[in-house]
Amino acid sequence: MDLQGAVSFIEALQSNNNREWFHVNKARYEDARAAFESLVGVVIPVVKGIDPSVDVDDPGECLFRIYRDVRFSKDKSPYKTNFGAFIAKGGRKSPYAGYYLHIEPGASFVGGGAYMPQAPYLKAIRQSIYEHPREYKAILHSDDFSSCFGTIFGETLKTSPRDFPKDFPDIELLKHKHYAVTHPVDDQFWISGDVIDRMREIFAALYPFNRFLNTAIASVMS
C-alpha cells in the first residue's frame, strides 16, 4: 500500500480543491484511496483484537467520502482535504465510540472516542461520569492514556449541563461537547515500517476510555 502516494495526493488537493483538477487526477485519487483502504483493512483486525465489541470487517464500512456536502456551507470547496476512517461497532455512522485514522499533511492524527454524540448519547455519557467519577478519572489519569492523548478534544460548555447539579465536584468533566481524543502524528508516520504496531499501542491506550463510553451509550440504545 502506497501511503506516501495518499499523503502526496492530499497535499496536492489542498492547493487544487476544484472539480477540474480532481477530474484530471481521478486515477491518482483512486490509487490513493485504495492505499488508505488497504491500511484500514489491516488495522481493523488489530482493533478487533483490542476491542471485541467492534463487529466490522469491510474497510468500506469505515471510510468517509472525500466529497463535501456544501449545501449549507459558505466554503464551497468540493472536496475534503483528508482521508478519514472510523472503526467502531456498526461502522462509520455508528453512535458508539470508536477508533479513528486521519491522514492530512501537516495535521494527521490517530484517535477516537465519541465525536459530536447525539443528545441521548451525550447525556448518557455525562450520567455515567456523574455516577462513576472515580472510575472515569482513573482512565483519564492513567499513564498510557494521559501520555498518549493528554486532554479531551474540543469545546466545552460555559455553564453546567442541564439536569446535573452545579455543585458536583467534577462538574468540569461533564461540560465537554465531545468525548473524543487525538494523538497527533507527522506525515512520516504513515510510511514508517512500524505504523501498525504504533497504532496498536495508541488504540490499546484508548480502549478503556471507549469501553467506558460505550457502556453508557449502550444503556440508551433502543
mmCIF file of C-alpha atoms in Angstrom:
data_model
loop_
_atom_site.group_PDB
_atom_site.id
_atom_site.type_symbol
_atom_site.label_atom_id
_atom_site.label_comp_id
_atom_site.label_asym_id
_atom_site.label_seq_id
_atom_site.Cartn_x
_atom_site.Cartn_y
_atom_site.Cartn_z
ATOM 1 C CA MET A 1 0.000 0.000 0.000
ATOM 2 C CA ASP A 2 1.500 3.297 -1.181
ATOM 3 C CA LEU A 3 0.625 5.585 1.701
ATOM 4 C CA GLN A 4 3.190 8.098 0.516
ATOM 5 C CA GLY A 5 1.027 8.417 -2.576
ATOM 6 C CA ALA A 6 -2.013 9.016 -0.377
ATOM 7 C CA VAL A 7 -0.231 11.753 1.573
ATOM 8 C CA SER A 8 1.072 13.345 -1.631
ATOM 9 C CA PHE A 9 -2.356 13.305 -3.261
ATOM 10 C CA ILE A 10 -3.998 15.075 -0.329
ATOM 11 C CA GLU A 11 -1.166 17.600 -0.241
ATOM 12 C CA ALA A 12 -1.757 18.374 -3.926
ATOM 13 C CA LEU A 13 -5.526 18.526 -3.409
ATOM 14 C CA GLN A 14 -5.079 21.143 -0.685
ATOM 15 C CA SER A 15 -3.742 23.505 -3.350
ATOM 16 C CA ASN A 16 -6.119 22.401 -6.114
ATOM 17 C CA ASN A 17 -9.502 21.908 -4.489
ATOM 18 C CA ASN A 18 -11.627 22.148 -7.619
ATOM 19 C CA ARG A 19 -13.519 19.715 -9.828
ATOM 20 C CA GLU A 20 -11.387 20.304 -12.910
ATOM 21 C CA TRP A 21 -8.153 19.311 -11.195
ATOM 22 C CA PHE A 22 -9.809 16.385 -9.443
ATOM 23 C CA HIS A 23 -11.217 15.069 -12.719
ATOM 24 C CA VAL A 24 -7.786 15.150 -14.356
ATOM 25 C CA ASN A 25 -6.275 13.410 -11.313
ATOM 26 C CA LYS A 26 -9.119 10.930 -10.704
ATOM 27 C CA ALA A 27 -6.894 7.894 -11.277
ATOM 28 C CA ARG A 28 -4.382 9.282 -8.807
ATOM 29 C CA TYR A 29 -7.185 9.730 -6.272
ATOM 30 C CA GLU A 30 -8.409 6.175 -6.777
ATOM 31 C CA ASP A 31 -4.894 4.813 -6.177
ATOM 32 C CA ALA A 32 -4.539 6.936 -3.042
ATOM 33 C CA ARG A 33 -7.934 5.876 -1.708
ATOM 34 C CA ALA A 34 -7.158 2.222 -2.420
ATOM 35 C CA ALA A 35 -3.932 2.523 -0.428
ATOM 36 C CA PHE A 36 -5.778 4.063 2.505
ATOM 37 C CA GLU A 37 -8.492 1.409 2.291
ATOM 38 C CA SER A 38 -5.792 -1.277 2.370
ATOM 39 C CA LEU A 39 -4.357 0.299 5.510
ATOM 40 C CA VAL A 40 -7.774 0.302 7.166
ATOM 41 C CA GLY A 41 -8.228 -3.328 6.140
ATOM 42 C CA VAL A 42 -5.057 -4.198 8.042
ATOM 43 C CA VAL A 43 -5.968 -2.073 11.062
ATOM 44 C CA ILE A 44 -9.489 -3.489 11.544
ATOM 45 C CA PRO A 45 -8.267 -6.897 12.846
ATOM 46 C CA VAL A 46 -5.821 -5.054 15.100
ATOM 47 C CA VAL A 47 -8.673 -3.032 16.591
ATOM 48 C CA LYS A 48 -10.873 -6.122 16.945
ATOM 49 C CA GLY A 49 -8.064 -7.793 18.860
ATOM 50 C CA ILE A 50 -8.171 -4.907 21.337
ATOM 51 C CA ASP A 51 -11.905 -4.180 21.447
ATOM 52 C CA PRO A 52 -14.151 -7.242 20.988
ATOM 53 C CA SER A 53 -17.238 -5.050 20.546
ATOM 54 C CA VAL A 54 -16.078 -3.962 17.078
ATOM 55 C CA ASP A 55 -18.007 -6.020 14.529
ATOM 56 C CA VAL A 56 -16.973 -4.644 11.126
ATOM 57 C CA ASP A 57 -14.768 -6.492 8.644
ATOM 58 C CA ASP A 58 -15.174 -4.458 5.463
ATOM 59 C CA PRO A 59 -12.980 -1.316 5.399
ATOM 60 C CA GLY A 60 -15.511 0.241 3.046
ATOM 61 C CA GLU A 61 -17.910 0.470 6.000
ATOM 62 C CA CYS A 62 -15.376 2.616 7.860
ATOM 63 C CA LEU A 63 -14.097 5.064 5.220
ATOM 64 C CA PHE A 64 -15.539 8.555 4.895
ATOM 65 C CA ARG A 65 -16.280 10.013 1.474
ATOM 66 C CA ILE A 66 -13.943 12.680 0.155
ATOM 67 C CA TYR A 67 -16.839 14.679 -1.302
ATOM 68 C CA ARG A 68 -18.036 17.548 0.888
ATOM 69 C CA ASP A 69 -21.674 18.446 1.492
ATOM 70 C CA VAL A 70 -21.551 22.174 0.684
ATOM 71 C CA ARG A 71 -25.292 22.886 0.704
ATOM 72 C CA PHE A 72 -25.221 24.820 3.968
ATOM 73 C CA SER A 73 -21.585 25.913 3.972
ATOM 74 C CA LYS A 74 -20.022 29.214 2.960
ATOM 75 C CA ASP A 75 -16.954 27.230 1.929
ATOM 76 C CA LYS A 76 -17.870 25.700 -1.422
ATOM 77 C CA SER A 77 -14.662 23.669 -1.797
ATOM 78 C CA PRO A 78 -15.959 20.395 -3.237
ATOM 79 C CA TYR A 79 -13.543 18.002 -1.531
ATOM 80 C CA LYS A 80 -12.286 17.206 1.935
ATOM 81 C CA THR A 81 -8.524 17.559 2.219
ATOM 82 C CA ASN A 82 -8.021 14.396 4.246
ATOM 83 C CA PHE A 83 -8.589 10.671 4.275
ATOM 84 C CA GLY A 84 -10.530 9.522 7.332
ATOM 85 C CA ALA A 85 -11.835 6.232 8.678
ATOM 86 C CA PHE A 86 -13.824 5.393 11.809
ATOM 87 C CA ILE A 87 -13.649 1.809 13.067
ATOM 88 C CA ALA A 88 -16.444 1.017 15.512
ATOM 89 C CA LYS A 89 -19.323 -1.324 16.196
ATOM 90 C CA GLY A 90 -21.674 -0.597 13.309
ATOM 91 C CA GLY A 91 -19.143 1.201 11.106
ATOM 92 C CA ARG A 92 -18.509 4.867 10.402
ATOM 93 C CA LYS A 93 -22.085 6.028 11.094
ATOM 94 C CA SER A 94 -22.275 4.278 14.432
ATOM 95 C CA PRO A 95 -23.182 6.212 17.597
ATOM 96 C CA TYR A 96 -20.702 4.067 19.507
ATOM 97 C CA ALA A 97 -17.259 5.319 20.460
ATOM 98 C CA GLY A 98 -14.594 4.006 18.123
ATOM 99 C CA TYR A 99 -11.144 4.349 16.616
ATOM 100 C CA TYR A 100 -10.230 6.983 14.050
ATOM 101 C CA LEU A 101 -7.442 7.403 11.449
ATOM 102 C CA HIS A 102 -6.895 10.773 9.788
ATOM 103 C CA ILE A 103 -4.374 11.463 7.007
ATOM 104 C CA GLU A 104 -3.958 15.186 6.392
ATOM 105 C CA PRO A 105 -0.493 16.563 5.573
ATOM 106 C CA GLY A 106 0.667 18.656 8.494
ATOM 107 C CA ALA A 107 -2.379 17.763 10.600
ATOM 108 C CA SER A 108 -2.587 13.964 10.716
ATOM 109 C CA PHE A 109 -3.690 12.170 13.850
ATOM 110 C CA VAL A 110 -4.889 8.890 15.284
ATOM 111 C CA GLY A 111 -7.559 8.908 17.962
ATOM 112 C CA GLY A 112 -11.170 8.147 18.663
ATOM 113 C CA GLY A 113 -13.956 8.250 21.189
ATOM 114 C CA ALA A 114 -17.377 9.793 20.596
ATOM 115 C CA TYR A 115 -17.285 12.882 18.358
ATOM 116 C CA MET A 116 -20.431 15.039 18.328
ATOM 117 C CA PRO A 117 -22.584 12.413 20.074
ATOM 118 C CA GLN A 118 -26.313 12.951 19.660
ATOM 119 C CA ALA A 119 -28.172 14.306 22.679
ATOM 120 C CA PRO A 120 -29.348 10.992 24.208
ATOM 121 C CA TYR A 121 -25.849 9.504 23.992
ATOM 122 C CA LEU A 122 -24.163 12.651 25.261
ATOM 123 C CA LYS A 123 -26.477 12.730 28.264
ATOM 124 C CA ALA A 124 -25.846 9.032 28.921
ATOM 125 C CA ILE A 125 -22.083 9.607 28.884
ATOM 126 C CA ARG A 126 -22.397 12.523 31.289
ATOM 127 C CA GLN A 127 -24.698 10.493 33.531
ATOM 128 C CA SER A 128 -22.184 7.662 33.663
ATOM 129 C CA ILE A 129 -19.368 10.071 34.547
ATOM 130 C CA TYR A 130 -21.598 11.630 37.212
ATOM 131 C CA GLU A 131 -22.326 8.221 38.733
ATOM 132 C CA HIS A 132 -18.801 6.825 38.363
ATOM 133 C CA PRO A 133 -16.378 9.774 38.577
ATOM 134 C CA ARG A 134 -13.557 7.822 40.207
ATOM 135 C CA GLU A 135 -13.593 5.150 37.506
ATOM 136 C CA TYR A 136 -13.647 7.762 34.743
ATOM 137 C CA LYS A 137 -10.865 9.856 36.282
ATOM 138 C CA ALA A 138 -8.736 6.751 36.756
ATOM 139 C CA ILE A 139 -8.915 6.200 32.992
ATOM 140 C CA LEU A 140 -8.061 9.822 32.183
ATOM 141 C CA HIS A 141 -5.153 9.888 34.627
ATOM 142 C CA SER A 142 -3.678 6.514 33.699
ATOM 143 C CA ASP A 143 -0.145 6.759 32.355
ATOM 144 C CA ASP A 144 -0.975 5.158 28.999
ATOM 145 C CA PHE A 145 -3.964 7.401 28.304
ATOM 146 C CA SER A 146 -2.586 10.695 29.575
ATOM 147 C CA SER A 147 0.781 10.325 27.847
ATOM 148 C CA CYS A 148 -0.843 9.345 24.552
ATOM 149 C CA PHE A 149 -3.756 11.781 24.390
ATOM 150 C CA GLY A 150 -3.455 14.462 27.047
ATOM 151 C CA THR A 151 -6.809 16.210 27.249
ATOM 152 C CA ILE A 152 -10.291 15.660 25.817
ATOM 153 C CA PHE A 153 -10.754 17.186 22.364
ATOM 154 C CA GLY A 154 -12.955 20.139 21.505
ATOM 155 C CA GLU A 155 -15.113 22.840 23.027
ATOM 156 C CA THR A 156 -16.780 22.766 26.420
ATOM 157 C CA LEU A 157 -19.953 24.306 27.775
ATOM 158 C CA LYS A 158 -19.602 27.633 29.572
ATOM 159 C CA THR A 159 -22.149 26.572 32.190
ATOM 160 C CA SER A 160 -23.152 23.316 33.830
ATOM 161 C CA PRO A 161 -25.122 20.930 31.610
ATOM 162 C CA ARG A 162 -28.849 20.710 32.223
ATOM 163 C CA ASP A 163 -30.091 18.054 34.659
ATOM 164 C CA PHE A 164 -26.836 17.888 36.623
ATOM 165 C CA PRO A 165 -26.162 19.664 39.940
ATOM 166 C CA LYS A 166 -23.904 22.684 39.623
ATOM 167 C CA ASP A 167 -22.116 21.789 42.847
ATOM 168 C CA PHE A 168 -20.969 18.391 41.561
ATOM 169 C CA PRO A 169 -17.231 18.371 42.453
ATOM 170 C CA ASP A 170 -16.209 17.135 38.998
ATOM 171 C CA ILE A 171 -18.639 19.285 37.031
ATOM 172 C CA GLU A 172 -15.915 20.233 34.531
ATOM 173 C CA LEU A 173 -15.843 16.627 33.353
ATOM 174 C CA LEU A 174 -19.474 16.952 32.272
ATOM 175 C CA LYS A 175 -19.057 20.111 30.197
ATOM 176 C CA HIS A 176 -17.466 18.522 27.134
ATOM 177 C CA LYS A 177 -19.425 18.603 23.869
ATOM 178 C CA HIS A 178 -17.347 15.716 22.526
ATOM 179 C CA TYR A 179 -15.793 12.798 24.345
ATOM 180 C CA ALA A 180 -13.005 12.249 21.864
ATOM 181 C CA VAL A 181 -9.213 12.355 21.899
ATOM 182 C CA THR A 182 -6.421 12.756 19.348
ATOM 183 C CA HIS A 183 -2.794 11.714 19.090
ATOM 184 C CA PRO A 184 -1.007 13.913 16.509
ATOM 185 C CA VAL A 185 1.390 12.184 14.108
ATOM 186 C CA ASP A 186 3.684 13.533 11.416
ATOM 187 C CA ASP A 187 3.479 12.667 7.737
ATOM 188 C CA GLN A 188 6.290 10.116 8.049
ATOM 189 C CA PHE A 189 4.190 8.120 10.492
ATOM 190 C CA TRP A 190 2.145 6.650 7.633
ATOM 191 C CA ILE A 191 5.142 5.281 5.761
ATOM 192 C CA SER A 192 7.125 4.051 8.764
ATOM 193 C CA GLY A 193 7.776 0.334 8.995
ATOM 194 C CA ASP A 194 6.160 0.108 12.418
ATOM 195 C CA VAL A 195 2.993 2.089 11.651
ATOM 196 C CA ILE A 196 0.696 -0.835 12.528
ATOM 197 C CA ASP A 197 2.471 -1.535 15.819
ATOM 198 C CA ARG A 198 2.306 2.143 16.739
ATOM 199 C CA MET A 199 -1.410 2.295 16.006
ATOM 200 C CA ARG A 200 -1.909 -0.840 18.079
ATOM 201 C CA GLU A 201 -0.285 0.927 21.043
ATOM 202 C CA ILE A 202 -2.401 4.058 20.550
ATOM 203 C CA PHE A 203 -5.657 2.145 20.257
ATOM 204 C CA ALA A 204 -4.792 -0.064 23.240
ATOM 205 C CA ALA A 205 -4.377 3.110 25.308
ATOM 206 C CA LEU A 206 -7.759 4.313 24.004
ATOM 207 C CA TYR A 207 -9.709 1.129 24.696
ATOM 208 C CA PRO A 208 -10.572 1.676 28.410
ATOM 209 C CA PHE A 209 -11.932 5.136 27.541
ATOM 210 C CA ASN A 210 -14.059 3.770 24.696
ATOM 211 C CA ARG A 211 -15.282 0.889 26.842
ATOM 212 C CA PHE A 212 -16.500 3.358 29.476
ATOM 213 C CA LEU A 213 -18.258 5.490 26.853
ATOM 214 C CA ASN A 214 -19.816 2.526 25.086
ATOM 215 C CA THR A 215 -21.219 1.082 28.295
ATOM 216 C CA ALA A 216 -23.027 4.394 28.747
ATOM 217 C CA ILE A 217 -24.146 4.618 25.120
ATOM 218 C CA ALA A 218 -25.428 1.028 25.113
ATOM 219 C CA SER A 219 -27.640 1.819 28.105
ATOM 220 C CA VAL A 220 -29.842 4.075 25.965
ATOM 221 C CA MET A 221 -29.714 2.219 22.662
ATOM 222 C CA SER A 222 -33.197 1.197 21.541
#
